[in-house]
mmCIF file of C-alpha atoms in Angstrom:
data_model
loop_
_atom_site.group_PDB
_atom_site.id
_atom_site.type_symbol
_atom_site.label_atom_id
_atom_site.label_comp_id
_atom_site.label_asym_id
_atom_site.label_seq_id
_atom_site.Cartn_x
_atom_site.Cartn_y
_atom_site.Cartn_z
ATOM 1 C CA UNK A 1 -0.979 33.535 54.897
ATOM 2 C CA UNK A 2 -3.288 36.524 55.868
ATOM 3 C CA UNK A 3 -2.825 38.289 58.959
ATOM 4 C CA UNK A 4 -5.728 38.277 61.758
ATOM 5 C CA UNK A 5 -7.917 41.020 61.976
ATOM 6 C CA UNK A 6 -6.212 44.349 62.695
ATOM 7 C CA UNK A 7 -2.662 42.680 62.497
ATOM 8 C CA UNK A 8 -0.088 44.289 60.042
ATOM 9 C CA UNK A 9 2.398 41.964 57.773
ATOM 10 C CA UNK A 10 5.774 42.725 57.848
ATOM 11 C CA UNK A 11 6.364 41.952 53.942
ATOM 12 C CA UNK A 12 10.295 43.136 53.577
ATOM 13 C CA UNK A 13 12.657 43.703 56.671
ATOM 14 C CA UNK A 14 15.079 46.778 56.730
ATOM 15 C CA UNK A 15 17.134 48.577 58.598
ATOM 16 C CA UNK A 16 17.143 52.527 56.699
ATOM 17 C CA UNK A 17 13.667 53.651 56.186
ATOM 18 C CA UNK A 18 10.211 51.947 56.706
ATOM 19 C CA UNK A 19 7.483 51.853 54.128
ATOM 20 C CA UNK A 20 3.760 51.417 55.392
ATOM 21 C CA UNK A 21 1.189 50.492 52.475
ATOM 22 C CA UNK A 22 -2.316 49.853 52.509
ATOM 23 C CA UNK A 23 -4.867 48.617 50.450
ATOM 24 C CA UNK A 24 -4.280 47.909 46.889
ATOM 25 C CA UNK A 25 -0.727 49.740 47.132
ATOM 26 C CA UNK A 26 0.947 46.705 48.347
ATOM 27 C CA UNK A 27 2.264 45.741 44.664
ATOM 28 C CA UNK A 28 3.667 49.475 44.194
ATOM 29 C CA UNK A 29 5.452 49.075 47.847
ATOM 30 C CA UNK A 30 7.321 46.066 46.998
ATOM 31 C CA UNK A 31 8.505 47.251 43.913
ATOM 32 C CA UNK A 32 9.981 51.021 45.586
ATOM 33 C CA UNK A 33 11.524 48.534 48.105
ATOM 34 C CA UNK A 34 13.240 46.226 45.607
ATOM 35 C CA UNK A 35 13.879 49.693 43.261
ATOM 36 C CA UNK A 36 15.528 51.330 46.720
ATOM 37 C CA UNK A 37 17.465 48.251 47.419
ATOM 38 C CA UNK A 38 19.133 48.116 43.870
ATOM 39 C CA UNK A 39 20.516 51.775 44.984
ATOM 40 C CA UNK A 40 21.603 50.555 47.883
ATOM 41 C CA UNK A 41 18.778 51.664 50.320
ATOM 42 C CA UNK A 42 17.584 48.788 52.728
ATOM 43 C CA UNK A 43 13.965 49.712 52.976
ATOM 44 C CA UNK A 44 11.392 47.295 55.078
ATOM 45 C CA UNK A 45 7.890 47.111 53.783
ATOM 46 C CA UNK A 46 4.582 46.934 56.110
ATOM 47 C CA UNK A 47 1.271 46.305 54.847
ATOM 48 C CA UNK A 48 -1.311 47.344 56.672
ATOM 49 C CA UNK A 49 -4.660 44.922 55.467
ATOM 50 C CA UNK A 50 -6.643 47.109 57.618
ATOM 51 C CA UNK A 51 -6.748 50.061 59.175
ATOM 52 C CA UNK A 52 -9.810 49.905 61.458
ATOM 53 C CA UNK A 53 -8.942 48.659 63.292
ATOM 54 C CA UNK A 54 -5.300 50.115 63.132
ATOM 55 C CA UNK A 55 -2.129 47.884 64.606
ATOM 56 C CA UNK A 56 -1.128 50.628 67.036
ATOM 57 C CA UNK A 57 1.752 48.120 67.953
ATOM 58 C CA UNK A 58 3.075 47.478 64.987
ATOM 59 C CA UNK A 59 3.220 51.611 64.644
ATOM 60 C CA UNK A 60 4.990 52.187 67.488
ATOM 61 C CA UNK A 61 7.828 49.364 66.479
ATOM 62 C CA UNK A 62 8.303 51.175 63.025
ATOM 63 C CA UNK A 63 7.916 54.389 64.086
ATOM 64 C CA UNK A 64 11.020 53.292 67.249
ATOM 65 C CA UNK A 65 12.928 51.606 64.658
ATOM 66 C CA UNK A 66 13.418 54.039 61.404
ATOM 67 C CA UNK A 67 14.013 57.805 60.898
ATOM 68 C CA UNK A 68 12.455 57.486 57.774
ATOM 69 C CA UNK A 69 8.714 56.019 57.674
ATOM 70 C CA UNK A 70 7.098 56.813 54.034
ATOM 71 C CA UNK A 71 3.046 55.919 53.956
ATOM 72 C CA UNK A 72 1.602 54.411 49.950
ATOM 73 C CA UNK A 73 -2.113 54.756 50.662
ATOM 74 C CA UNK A 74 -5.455 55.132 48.769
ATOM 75 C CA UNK A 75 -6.726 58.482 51.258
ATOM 76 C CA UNK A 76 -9.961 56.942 51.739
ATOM 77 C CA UNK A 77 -12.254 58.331 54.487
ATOM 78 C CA UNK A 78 -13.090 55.299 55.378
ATOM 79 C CA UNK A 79 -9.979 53.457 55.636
#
């Protein structure tokens, strides 16, 4: 199911490092998490639908829970 407007998706949970994808980098993000996990790194994915407006809250809980937080993005302007 899609998240409401604004609302990240927690796709993977974790507990070493965080990645946060957006866009059309969601495929790419699963695939470094299940890549990571065969090494032995447990590595919780976030996908971020949208980023106007940005889940501040969802932020804040990654950013709390992991040392590591890794972004996969597009860089556009515009979000």
């Amino acid at each position: 199911p899609d998240a409401p407007l604004g609302r990240a998706r927690l796709m993977r949970a974790g507990k070493h490092a965080a990645i946060l994808s957006t866009g059309n980098l969601l495929p790419e993000a699963a695939a470094a998490c299940a890549r990571l996990a065969e090494r032995g790194l447990d590595v919780a994915h976030w996908h971020f639908p949208w980023v106007h407006p940005l889940d501040t809250s969802a932020l804040a809980e990654v950013f709390a829970s992991f040392p590591l937080v890794f972004t996969a993005e597009e860089h556009c302007i515009d979000g």
